[in-house]
Short mmCIF file of C-alpha atoms and ligand atoms in Angstrom, two decimals:
data_model
loop_
_atom_site.label_atom_id
_atom_site.label_comp_id
_atom_site.label_asym_id
_atom_site.label_seq_id
_atom_site.Cartn_x
_atom_site.Cartn_y
_atom_site.Cartn_z
CA MET A 1 14.85 -12.63 3.14
CA ASN A 2 16.73 -14.41 5.85
CA LEU A 3 15.12 -16.68 8.41
CA LEU A 4 14.76 -14.04 11.14
CA ASP A 5 13.17 -11.61 8.69
CA ARG A 6 10.78 -14.28 7.55
CA ILE A 7 9.75 -15.23 11.09
CA LEU A 8 9.31 -11.56 12.00
CA TYR A 9 7.33 -10.93 8.84
CA LYS A 10 5.08 -13.89 9.58
CA TRP A 11 4.66 -12.90 13.21
CA LEU A 12 3.82 -9.31 12.39
CA PHE A 13 1.88 -9.26 9.17
CA ARG A 14 -0.01 -12.52 9.58
CA SER A 15 -1.54 -11.38 12.84
CA LEU A 16 -3.85 -8.46 13.40
CA ALA A 17 -3.19 -8.68 17.15
CA ASN A 18 0.54 -8.28 16.73
CA GLN A 19 0.14 -5.35 14.39
CA LEU A 20 -2.09 -3.64 16.93
CA LEU A 21 0.37 -4.44 19.69
CA ILE A 22 3.32 -2.97 17.80
CA THR A 23 1.32 0.12 16.89
CA TYR A 24 0.28 0.73 20.51
CA LEU A 25 3.83 0.20 21.70
CA LEU A 26 5.35 2.52 19.13
CA VAL A 27 2.85 5.29 19.76
CA ILE A 28 3.16 5.12 23.54
CA THR A 29 6.96 4.78 23.61
CA LEU A 30 7.45 7.60 21.14
CA SER A 31 5.16 9.95 23.03
CA LEU A 32 6.78 9.06 26.37
CA VAL A 33 10.29 9.62 24.99
CA PHE A 34 9.20 12.91 23.51
CA VAL A 35 7.58 14.11 26.76
CA SER A 36 10.60 12.99 28.82
CA LEU A 37 13.09 14.80 26.60
CA TRP A 38 11.00 17.91 26.73
CA ALA A 39 10.74 17.66 30.53
CA LEU A 40 14.49 17.09 30.92
CA VAL A 41 15.33 20.17 28.84
CA ALA A 42 12.86 22.26 30.83
CA ILE A 43 14.21 20.96 34.16
CA ARG A 44 17.78 21.71 33.12
CA LYS A 45 16.91 25.25 32.13
CA GLU A 46 14.97 25.84 35.34
CA SER A 47 17.80 24.42 37.53
CA LEU A 48 20.39 26.61 35.84
CA THR A 49 18.35 29.76 36.36
CA ASP A 50 17.73 28.83 40.01
CA LEU A 51 21.43 28.17 40.59
CA GLN A 52 22.49 31.41 38.89
CA ASN A 53 20.10 33.40 41.06
CA THR A 54 21.40 31.79 44.28
CA MET A 55 24.99 32.40 43.22
CA GLU A 56 24.21 36.03 42.43
CA VAL A 57 22.60 36.56 45.85
CA GLU A 58 25.61 34.97 47.57
CA ALA A 59 28.06 37.14 45.63
CA ILE A 60 26.13 40.31 46.53
CA ASN A 61 25.98 39.31 50.21
CA LEU A 62 29.70 38.56 50.25
CA GLY A 63 30.31 41.91 48.58
CA LEU A 64 28.45 43.69 51.40
CA GLU A 65 30.56 41.78 53.92
CA ILE A 66 33.94 42.60 52.42
CA ASP A 67 33.53 45.94 50.67
CA ASN A 68 35.34 47.86 53.46
CA ASP A 69 38.26 45.44 53.49
CA LEU A 70 38.54 45.76 49.72
CA VAL A 71 39.03 49.52 50.05
CA LEU A 72 41.48 49.16 52.94
CA ASP A 73 43.71 46.72 51.03
CA SER A 74 45.98 45.80 53.96
CA PRO A 75 47.43 42.37 54.88
CA LEU A 76 44.90 42.15 57.70
CA SER A 77 42.01 43.07 55.48
CA ARG A 78 43.19 40.50 52.95
CA GLN A 79 43.16 37.84 55.65
CA ARG A 80 39.61 38.81 56.58
CA ILE A 81 38.53 38.62 52.93
CA GLN A 82 40.16 35.16 52.54
CA ALA A 83 38.42 33.93 55.71
CA ALA A 84 35.00 35.22 54.57
CA VAL A 85 35.49 33.65 51.13
CA GLU A 86 36.45 30.25 52.57
CA ARG A 87 33.56 30.26 55.03
CA ARG A 88 30.97 30.98 52.43
CA ALA A 89 32.47 28.63 49.81
CA THR A 90 32.55 25.71 52.24
CA ARG A 91 29.00 26.37 53.40
CA LEU A 92 27.63 26.48 49.85
CA GLY A 93 29.92 23.93 48.18
CA VAL A 94 31.03 26.42 45.54
CA SER A 95 34.33 28.04 44.58
CA ILE A 96 34.76 31.76 45.15
CA VAL A 97 37.51 34.16 44.05
CA VAL A 98 37.87 37.88 44.83
CA VAL A 99 39.94 40.20 42.63
CA ASP A 100 40.74 43.87 43.10
CA LYS A 101 39.76 46.63 40.72
CA ASP A 102 42.66 45.72 38.39
CA GLY A 103 41.80 42.06 38.24
CA ARG A 104 44.58 40.91 40.60
CA LEU A 105 43.67 37.90 42.73
CA LEU A 106 42.99 38.81 46.38
CA ALA A 107 41.38 35.65 47.76
CA ASP A 108 40.53 32.18 46.52
CA SER A 109 38.45 29.50 48.22
CA GLN A 110 40.51 26.77 46.59
CA PRO A 111 44.08 25.94 47.55
CA ILE A 112 45.20 25.44 43.93
CA ALA A 113 47.14 28.48 42.84
CA GLN A 114 45.17 30.63 40.43
CA LYS A 115 46.66 33.01 37.97
CA GLU A 116 47.80 36.27 39.58
CA ASN A 117 45.69 38.38 37.32
CA LEU A 118 42.22 37.31 36.23
CA SER A 119 41.22 40.40 34.27
CA ASN A 120 41.45 38.42 31.05
CA GLU A 121 38.69 36.02 32.04
CA GLN A 122 35.53 37.12 30.25
CA GLU A 123 33.14 37.26 33.23
CA ILE A 124 35.66 39.11 35.45
CA ASN A 125 36.37 41.57 32.71
CA GLU A 126 32.64 42.29 32.31
CA ALA A 127 32.12 42.61 36.08
CA LEU A 128 35.07 45.02 36.33
CA ALA A 129 33.21 47.11 33.77
CA GLY A 130 30.34 47.24 36.28
CA VAL A 131 27.85 44.55 35.15
CA ILE A 132 26.85 41.23 36.66
CA SER A 133 28.14 38.54 34.29
CA LYS A 134 27.15 34.90 33.96
CA THR A 135 28.93 32.34 31.78
CA THR A 136 29.37 28.63 31.40
CA ARG A 137 32.62 27.28 30.02
CA SER A 138 35.05 24.45 30.25
CA GLU A 139 38.21 25.21 32.27
CA PRO A 140 41.22 24.09 30.21
CA ALA A 141 43.30 23.47 33.34
CA SER A 142 40.87 21.12 35.12
CA ASN A 143 38.78 20.13 32.11
CA LEU A 144 35.64 20.83 34.17
CA ASN A 145 32.43 22.42 32.93
CA MET A 146 31.94 25.49 35.10
CA LEU A 147 29.15 27.97 35.64
CA TYR A 148 30.42 31.41 36.78
CA VAL A 149 28.54 34.39 38.19
CA ALA A 150 30.73 37.47 38.62
CA CYS A 151 29.48 40.54 40.53
CA PRO A 152 31.22 43.91 40.86
CA VAL A 153 31.71 45.28 44.41
CA ARG A 154 31.10 49.00 44.52
CA SER A 155 32.08 51.61 46.98
CA MET A 156 31.10 55.27 46.55
CA GLY A 157 30.23 54.81 42.90
CA GLU A 158 33.54 53.11 42.06
CA THR A 159 34.13 49.40 41.28
CA THR A 160 36.54 48.30 43.97
CA GLY A 161 36.74 44.63 43.05
CA VAL A 162 34.89 41.59 41.71
CA ILE A 163 33.52 38.50 43.44
CA ARG A 164 33.19 35.43 41.24
CA VAL A 165 31.20 32.44 42.38
CA GLY A 166 31.79 29.25 40.40
CA VAL A 167 30.09 25.88 40.44
CA GLN A 168 30.81 22.65 38.62
CA LEU A 169 28.05 21.90 36.12
CA THR A 170 28.60 18.18 36.70
CA GLN A 171 26.47 18.58 39.83
CA ILE A 172 23.49 19.66 37.77
CA GLU A 173 24.28 17.07 35.15
CA ARG A 174 24.31 14.37 37.81
CA ARG A 175 20.90 15.48 39.01
CA LEU A 176 19.63 15.40 35.44
CA GLN A 177 21.06 11.92 35.00
CA LYS A 178 19.11 10.79 38.02
CA ASP A 179 15.94 12.33 36.54
CA LEU A 180 16.68 10.62 33.25
CA ILE A 181 16.94 7.26 34.97
CA VAL A 182 13.58 7.86 36.66
CA PHE A 183 12.07 8.75 33.28
CA LEU A 184 13.53 5.63 31.69
CA GLU A 185 12.08 3.53 34.47
CA ILE A 186 8.68 5.13 33.90
CA ILE A 187 8.95 4.48 30.16
CA LEU A 188 9.89 0.87 30.78
CA ALA A 189 7.09 0.31 33.29
CA THR A 190 4.56 1.96 30.98
CA GLY A 191 5.87 -0.15 28.11
CA VAL A 192 5.34 -3.36 30.05
CA ILE A 193 1.83 -2.31 31.12
CA THR A 194 1.06 -1.27 27.53
CA VAL A 195 2.22 -4.61 26.16
CA PHE A 196 0.04 -6.38 28.66
CA ILE A 197 -3.08 -4.27 28.04
CA SER A 198 -2.66 -4.20 24.27
CA LEU A 199 -2.12 -7.94 24.18
CA LEU A 200 -5.40 -8.37 26.04
CA MET A 201 -7.18 -5.86 23.80
CA ALA A 202 -5.72 -7.31 20.63
CA ARG A 203 -6.69 -10.85 21.66
CA ARG A 204 -10.21 -9.63 22.43
CA LEU A 205 -10.46 -7.95 19.04
CA ASN A 206 -8.74 -10.73 17.22
CA ARG A 207 -10.69 -13.67 18.55
CA PRO A 208 -13.91 -13.06 16.60
CA VAL A 209 -11.89 -12.23 13.49
CA GLN A 210 -10.04 -15.52 13.81
CA GLU A 211 -13.29 -17.40 14.41
CA MET A 212 -14.81 -15.74 11.37
CA SER A 213 -11.85 -16.57 9.20
CA ALA A 214 -11.84 -20.19 10.42
CA LEU A 215 -15.54 -20.55 9.71
CA ALA A 216 -15.22 -18.95 6.26
CA LYS A 217 -12.38 -21.37 5.48
CA GLN A 218 -14.43 -24.32 6.72
CA ILE A 219 -17.41 -23.26 4.58
CA SER A 220 -15.26 -22.75 1.50
CA ILE A 221 -13.73 -26.22 1.91
CA SER A 222 -16.79 -28.23 2.91
CA GLY A 223 -19.66 -26.12 1.52
CA ASP A 224 -21.42 -26.80 4.80
CA PHE A 225 -23.55 -23.88 6.01
CA SER A 226 -24.72 -25.43 9.26
CA ALA A 227 -22.47 -23.56 11.71
CA PHE A 228 -22.95 -19.97 12.89
CA LEU A 229 -20.58 -17.56 14.64
CA PRO A 230 -21.10 -16.81 18.33
CA VAL A 231 -22.01 -13.12 18.79
CA ARG A 232 -20.52 -11.98 22.11
CA ARG A 233 -20.17 -8.27 21.53
CA GLN A 234 -22.36 -5.33 20.66
CA ASP A 235 -19.76 -3.20 18.87
CA GLU A 236 -18.82 -3.07 15.18
CA ILE A 237 -17.21 -6.50 15.39
CA GLY A 238 -20.39 -7.90 16.92
CA GLU A 239 -22.30 -6.33 14.06
CA LEU A 240 -19.89 -7.89 11.61
CA CYS A 241 -20.48 -11.32 13.20
CA LEU A 242 -24.23 -10.76 12.92
CA SER A 243 -23.95 -9.82 9.23
CA PHE A 244 -21.69 -12.81 8.69
CA ASN A 245 -24.34 -15.07 10.25
CA GLN A 246 -27.05 -13.47 8.14
CA MET A 247 -24.92 -14.14 5.08
CA ILE A 248 -24.52 -17.79 6.10
CA GLY A 249 -28.28 -17.98 6.66
CA ARG A 250 -28.91 -16.63 3.19
CA LEU A 251 -26.40 -18.97 1.61
CA ARG A 252 -27.96 -21.86 3.47
CA GLU A 253 -31.40 -20.86 2.18
CA GLN A 254 -30.08 -20.47 -1.36
CA GLU A 255 -28.43 -23.85 -1.15
CA ARG A 256 -31.69 -25.36 0.07
CA VAL A 257 -33.63 -23.72 -2.79
CA ARG A 258 -31.01 -24.88 -5.30
CA GLN A 259 -31.17 -28.47 -4.12
CA GLU A 260 -34.94 -28.41 -4.03
CA PHE A 261 -34.94 -26.97 -7.55
CA ILE A 262 -32.68 -29.70 -8.85
CA SER A 263 -34.69 -32.42 -7.18
CA ASN A 264 -37.99 -30.98 -8.44
CA ALA A 265 -36.60 -30.51 -11.94
CA SER A 266 -35.29 -34.08 -12.06
CA HIS A 267 -38.61 -35.37 -10.81
CA GLU A 268 -40.55 -33.33 -13.38
CA LEU A 269 -38.25 -34.56 -16.15
CA LYS A 270 -38.47 -38.14 -15.00
CA THR A 271 -42.27 -38.45 -15.20
CA PRO A 272 -42.72 -37.76 -18.94
CA THR A 273 -39.50 -39.60 -19.76
CA MET A 274 -40.82 -42.73 -18.09
CA ALA A 275 -44.15 -42.30 -19.88
CA ILE A 276 -42.34 -41.99 -23.20
CA GLY A 277 -40.42 -45.18 -22.30
CA SER A 278 -43.63 -47.09 -21.62
CA VAL A 279 -45.26 -45.97 -24.88
CA VAL A 280 -42.15 -46.95 -26.84
CA ASP A 281 -42.06 -50.34 -25.02
CA ALA A 282 -45.71 -50.96 -25.86
CA MET A 283 -45.09 -50.09 -29.50
CA LEU A 284 -42.05 -52.37 -29.66
CA ALA A 285 -44.13 -55.12 -28.09
CA GLY A 286 -46.42 -55.03 -31.09
CA ALA A 287 -48.84 -52.16 -30.56
CA SER A 288 -47.41 -50.41 -33.66
CA GLU A 289 -48.89 -53.15 -35.89
CA ASP A 290 -52.42 -51.92 -35.32
CA PRO A 291 -52.80 -48.61 -37.23
CA LYS A 292 -55.45 -47.29 -34.77
CA LEU A 293 -53.33 -48.04 -31.70
CA ARG A 294 -50.23 -46.73 -33.46
CA ALA A 295 -51.90 -43.39 -34.17
CA GLN A 296 -53.07 -43.21 -30.57
CA PHE A 297 -49.60 -44.00 -29.20
CA LEU A 298 -47.87 -41.59 -31.55
CA GLY A 299 -50.35 -38.91 -30.43
CA SER A 300 -49.42 -39.45 -26.78
CA LEU A 301 -45.74 -39.52 -27.69
CA GLU A 302 -46.13 -36.16 -29.38
CA ARG A 303 -47.90 -34.65 -26.32
CA LEU A 304 -45.27 -36.07 -23.95
CA VAL A 305 -42.37 -34.77 -26.03
CA GLU A 306 -44.08 -31.37 -26.26
CA ARG A 307 -44.48 -31.28 -22.50
CA GLN A 308 -40.86 -32.31 -22.04
CA THR A 309 -39.67 -29.65 -24.49
CA SER A 310 -41.67 -26.91 -22.81
CA LEU A 311 -40.39 -27.97 -19.38
CA ILE A 312 -36.78 -27.92 -20.61
CA GLN A 313 -37.40 -24.50 -22.19
CA ASP A 314 -38.76 -23.22 -18.85
CA LEU A 315 -35.73 -24.58 -16.99
CA LEU A 316 -33.37 -22.96 -19.48
CA ASP A 317 -35.23 -19.66 -19.21
CA ILE A 318 -35.22 -19.61 -15.45
CA SER A 319 -31.54 -20.47 -15.20
CA LYS A 320 -30.75 -17.77 -17.75
CA LEU A 321 -32.73 -15.25 -15.68
CA ASP A 322 -30.94 -16.43 -12.53
CA SER A 323 -27.49 -16.11 -14.03
CA GLY A 324 -28.26 -12.54 -15.13
CA LEU A 325 -26.89 -13.34 -18.59
CA ASP A 326 -29.16 -12.70 -21.50
CA SER A 327 -30.22 -10.04 -23.81
CA ASN A 328 -30.68 -6.33 -23.73
CA TRP A 329 -32.79 -4.95 -20.88
CA GLN A 330 -32.78 -1.41 -22.23
CA GLU A 331 -35.05 -1.75 -25.26
CA GLU A 332 -37.97 0.64 -25.64
CA VAL A 333 -40.99 -1.64 -25.53
CA SER A 334 -44.40 -0.38 -26.64
CA ILE A 335 -46.87 -2.14 -24.47
CA VAL A 336 -50.11 -1.67 -26.43
CA SER A 337 -48.96 -3.68 -29.45
CA LEU A 338 -47.17 -6.19 -27.22
CA VAL A 339 -50.34 -6.94 -25.23
CA ASN A 340 -52.51 -7.01 -28.37
CA ASP A 341 -50.13 -9.44 -30.11
CA THR A 342 -50.05 -11.71 -27.07
CA VAL A 343 -53.84 -11.78 -26.81
CA GLU A 344 -54.17 -12.57 -30.51
CA GLN A 345 -51.67 -15.44 -30.22
CA LEU A 346 -53.67 -17.04 -27.39
CA ARG A 347 -57.13 -16.27 -28.76
CA PRO A 348 -57.43 -19.58 -30.71
CA GLN A 349 -56.85 -21.51 -27.45
CA ALA A 350 -59.48 -19.40 -25.68
CA ASP A 351 -61.92 -19.82 -28.55
CA LYS A 352 -61.46 -23.56 -28.35
CA LYS A 353 -62.56 -23.45 -24.70
CA GLN A 354 -65.28 -20.89 -25.50
CA ILE A 355 -63.64 -18.33 -23.29
CA SER A 356 -64.06 -14.74 -24.39
CA ILE A 357 -61.06 -12.36 -24.12
CA SER A 358 -61.58 -8.62 -23.96
CA THR A 359 -58.81 -5.99 -23.93
CA GLN A 360 -58.79 -2.42 -22.75
CA MET A 361 -55.83 -0.09 -23.43
CA THR A 362 -55.69 3.38 -21.87
CA LEU A 363 -53.01 5.42 -23.59
CA ASP A 364 -50.31 7.45 -21.93
CA SER A 365 -51.85 10.28 -19.89
CA ALA A 366 -48.93 12.51 -20.95
CA GLY A 367 -50.51 12.59 -24.42
CA GLY A 368 -48.14 10.06 -26.03
CA ASN A 369 -49.47 7.47 -28.43
CA ASP A 370 -48.32 4.48 -26.49
CA LEU A 371 -47.25 3.13 -23.12
CA VAL A 372 -43.49 2.64 -23.27
CA VAL A 373 -41.25 0.87 -20.79
CA LEU A 374 -37.51 0.25 -20.87
CA GLY A 375 -36.75 -3.45 -20.81
CA ASN A 376 -36.83 -6.59 -22.88
CA GLY A 377 -39.78 -7.00 -25.24
CA SER A 378 -39.65 -10.74 -25.74
CA GLN A 379 -39.24 -11.40 -22.00
CA LEU A 380 -42.18 -9.10 -21.21
CA GLN A 381 -44.25 -10.91 -23.81
CA ARG A 382 -43.24 -14.21 -22.17
CA ALA A 383 -44.44 -12.88 -18.79
CA ILE A 384 -47.80 -11.68 -20.11
CA THR A 385 -48.25 -14.93 -22.06
CA ASN A 386 -47.69 -17.00 -18.91
CA VAL A 387 -50.25 -15.03 -16.89
CA LEU A 388 -52.78 -15.04 -19.72
CA GLN A 389 -52.19 -18.73 -20.39
CA ASN A 390 -52.95 -19.44 -16.72
CA ALA A 391 -56.14 -17.38 -16.93
CA ILE A 392 -57.26 -19.48 -19.90
CA ASN A 393 -56.08 -22.77 -18.38
CA TYR A 394 -57.76 -22.24 -15.02
CA THR A 395 -61.05 -20.85 -16.32
CA PRO A 396 -63.76 -23.35 -17.24
CA ALA A 397 -65.44 -23.27 -20.65
CA GLY A 398 -67.81 -20.35 -21.11
CA GLY A 399 -65.86 -18.06 -18.80
CA SER A 400 -64.24 -14.76 -19.66
CA VAL A 401 -60.83 -13.15 -19.39
CA SER A 402 -60.11 -9.43 -19.57
CA VAL A 403 -56.73 -7.82 -20.12
CA SER A 404 -56.06 -4.14 -19.51
CA ALA A 405 -53.05 -1.84 -19.63
CA ARG A 406 -52.89 1.75 -18.38
CA ALA A 407 -50.61 4.30 -16.79
CA VAL A 408 -51.07 4.85 -13.06
CA GLY A 409 -49.59 7.58 -10.90
CA GLY A 410 -48.02 9.15 -13.97
CA ASP A 411 -44.94 6.93 -13.87
CA LYS A 412 -46.11 3.34 -13.74
CA LEU A 413 -47.58 0.90 -16.17
CA GLU A 414 -50.30 -1.37 -14.82
CA ILE A 415 -51.17 -4.59 -16.64
CA LYS A 416 -54.18 -6.39 -15.23
CA VAL A 417 -55.32 -9.91 -16.19
CA GLN A 418 -58.69 -10.86 -14.75
CA ASP A 419 -60.52 -14.15 -15.15
CA THR A 420 -63.72 -15.79 -13.99
CA GLY A 421 -61.94 -19.07 -13.33
CA VAL A 422 -61.57 -21.51 -10.48
CA GLY A 423 -59.69 -19.07 -8.24
CA ILE A 424 -56.88 -19.82 -5.82
CA ASP A 425 -57.22 -20.85 -2.19
CA SER A 426 -55.88 -18.22 0.21
CA ALA A 427 -53.51 -20.85 1.65
CA ASP A 428 -51.92 -21.29 -1.79
CA LEU A 429 -51.77 -17.60 -2.71
CA PRO A 430 -48.43 -16.83 -0.98
CA HIS A 431 -46.76 -19.76 -2.79
CA ILE A 432 -47.97 -19.59 -6.36
CA PHE A 433 -44.86 -17.62 -7.45
CA ASP A 434 -42.56 -20.31 -6.02
CA ARG A 435 -40.80 -22.61 -8.44
CA PHE A 436 -42.70 -25.85 -9.18
CA TYR A 437 -45.61 -24.83 -6.95
CA ARG A 438 -49.03 -25.96 -8.13
CA ALA A 439 -52.14 -25.16 -6.16
CA ASP A 440 -53.96 -28.31 -7.12
CA LYS A 441 -51.51 -31.01 -8.07
CA ALA A 442 -54.05 -33.41 -9.61
CA ARG A 443 -55.87 -30.78 -11.66
CA THR A 444 -52.76 -29.08 -12.96
CA ARG A 445 -51.16 -32.31 -13.99
CA GLU A 446 -54.13 -32.78 -16.28
CA THR A 447 -53.62 -29.35 -17.77
CA GLY A 448 -49.90 -30.00 -18.07
CA GLY A 449 -48.51 -27.32 -15.77
CA THR A 450 -45.18 -27.74 -14.01
CA GLY A 451 -45.44 -24.72 -11.70
CA LEU A 452 -42.62 -22.73 -13.30
CA GLY A 453 -44.78 -20.25 -15.23
CA LEU A 454 -45.36 -17.67 -12.47
CA ALA A 455 -41.81 -18.08 -11.09
CA ILE A 456 -40.51 -17.02 -14.51
CA VAL A 457 -42.99 -14.11 -14.56
CA ARG A 458 -41.77 -12.95 -11.16
CA GLU A 459 -38.11 -12.97 -12.28
CA ILE A 460 -38.89 -11.06 -15.47
CA ILE A 461 -40.93 -8.42 -13.64
CA ALA A 462 -38.16 -8.02 -11.04
CA ARG A 463 -35.73 -7.48 -13.93
CA HIS A 464 -37.96 -4.57 -14.97
CA HIS A 465 -37.89 -3.15 -11.41
CA GLY A 466 -41.57 -3.91 -11.17
CA SER A 467 -43.86 -5.72 -8.74
CA MET A 468 -46.72 -8.21 -8.91
CA ASP A 469 -49.87 -8.73 -6.96
CA VAL A 470 -52.72 -11.21 -7.05
CA GLU A 471 -56.22 -11.29 -5.67
CA SER A 472 -58.40 -14.36 -5.92
CA LEU A 473 -61.59 -15.93 -4.68
CA VAL A 474 -62.15 -19.66 -5.03
CA GLY A 475 -64.92 -20.29 -7.55
CA ARG A 476 -65.13 -16.62 -8.58
CA GLY A 477 -61.85 -15.92 -10.37
CA SER A 478 -58.45 -14.30 -10.04
CA THR A 479 -56.89 -10.94 -10.84
CA PHE A 480 -53.15 -10.58 -11.50
CA VAL A 481 -51.75 -7.04 -11.45
CA ILE A 482 -48.29 -6.18 -12.77
CA LEU A 483 -46.72 -2.76 -12.10
CA ILE A 484 -43.63 -1.63 -14.03
CA PRO A 485 -42.01 1.83 -14.16
CA LEU A 486 -42.85 3.63 -17.40
CA ARG A 487 -39.98 5.06 -19.42
CA GLN A 488 -39.58 8.65 -18.26
CA SER A 489 -39.81 10.69 -21.45
CA GLY A 490 -37.10 13.33 -21.79
CA PRO A 491 -37.76 16.95 -22.85
CA GLU A 492 -37.80 15.93 -26.53
CA GLY A 493 -40.58 13.41 -25.82
CA ALA A 494 -42.73 15.82 -23.80
N1 ATP B 501 -55.48 -17.59 -13.15
C1 ATP B 501 -55.36 -18.57 -12.28
N2 ATP B 501 -56.46 -19.12 -11.72
C2 ATP B 501 -56.35 -20.11 -10.81
N3 ATP B 501 -55.18 -20.64 -10.41
C3 ATP B 501 -54.06 -20.12 -10.92
C4 ATP B 501 -54.09 -19.08 -11.86
N4 ATP B 501 -52.80 -18.79 -12.19
C5 ATP B 501 -52.02 -19.62 -11.47
N5 ATP B 501 -52.78 -20.44 -10.71
C6 ATP B 501 -52.29 -21.45 -9.78
O1 ATP B 501 -50.94 -21.20 -9.50
C7 ATP B 501 -50.14 -22.33 -9.82
C8 ATP B 501 -48.80 -21.87 -10.32
O2 ATP B 501 -48.93 -21.30 -11.60
P1 ATP B 501 -47.75 -21.43 -12.64
O3 ATP B 501 -48.14 -20.72 -13.87
O4 ATP B 501 -46.53 -21.05 -11.95
O5 ATP B 501 -47.66 -22.97 -12.88
P2 ATP B 501 -48.53 -23.88 -13.79
O6 ATP B 501 -49.49 -23.09 -14.57
O7 ATP B 501 -49.09 -24.97 -12.96
O8 ATP B 501 -47.44 -24.54 -14.74
P3 ATP B 501 -46.65 -23.85 -15.95
O9 ATP B 501 -45.25 -23.89 -15.50
O10 ATP B 501 -46.90 -24.71 -17.12
O11 ATP B 501 -47.18 -22.48 -16.08
C9 ATP B 501 -50.94 -23.10 -10.81
O12 ATP B 501 -50.60 -24.45 -10.74
C10 ATP B 501 -52.35 -22.83 -10.37
O13 ATP B 501 -52.72 -23.74 -9.35
MG1 MG B 502 -48.84 -21.49 -15.76
#
């Protein structure tokens, strides 16, 4: 590619405005050229027909004027014919010849000597045969393009001679040239106006695109989501700017959530780590000598490490769910055994707190033996465990928890976990599914919660295309309801 090519390439293909401009120009110029050519051809045809008609009328009129003299064929009559021919030719600016019935030249409007006998010329020959003849040809002698109209002169049914009117086609051509120049001027003027208008239009279209591209570049370099695009238009480009802004807004929100998550996670990790540090310090300082103290310190170390491990596990789980990686989400999961297993795993904890757990399973209304959903069994078990664990954690000793599963509306599974616990304040309800959110910070720190449990549940249920709802009254208890689409059994299952 040479330099010019490269500059042109850059100018054209790196700019939307220039591409639009060139397209407009090409379309308009091409259509103008096409229309002009078409008009010129039509004008030429029309002018020729007009001219031929006028020439024919003149020839006929001249014929009427000289038909007697043609028959007489005397020197005097010849003079009269010559005079009539010259008069008419001068008036019209054409050349006229008159020949007798044998094609011999009788009169000529032009001084240049013609051939004596013109019967060989095509149009004269045809006119002598009695028809009006029109031809265009180039005269070898003068090298001029001529249009000829030859008319027979008749007297008493006999052809007594022929009048031929001739005109140089250059006259018409000159007129056409003038028209062509006018057309070219129009094309040029339209071209200039088009360039101007399309430049304006292209700039108008291009400006938001350029702004968008600049902002996208700035964001990709700096990662700063603070700036928005100005929305000045209401068309598709305006809509694009709006969507772009919405996207920035979302990214900004995601970035905020991400940073908050990291800061919360670090904080949550720091607390037990520092506690572990203090216990270890105390033991190094001599507390490990006393067997009673040592057992006590080791006990707290064990609890702290457990808490740390479970927090790290939660963080890993949630980031795995976020990244979308992870296991199969298309397993057939039978819910009845899953819920029963989960309840049995947590029953010892409930027993310890003297909380009774009851379960109620309503089997598939379609007559199947189980409630089956498509998804991931261990993740679903994790979700139910978290909800049930909360019910046990936030219910005082002597309370009760009930778990039920049933099909609703024929195509959904409903899992309900109800407790008679402390309940959740209505101000906290909208936030309990947020990461690290705890309704009562002091109380939950005692029970060891980090506020990730329900956030994990929400992600898992979303992965199953399900939804979650909660109702709660402070001091009376809470009810968590999970809805997940049931596997639609095919014809073989029905
Ligand atoms: N059944 C319930 N009864 C009363 N409060 C509840 C119940 N379930 C959840 N909560 C409130 O919602 C908050 C968020 O619950 P979540 O399970 O997400 O976190 P957590 O239990 O504090 O910690 P963890 O991450 O260990 O589960 C809890 O701190 C608690 O205040
Ligand atoms: Mg919890």
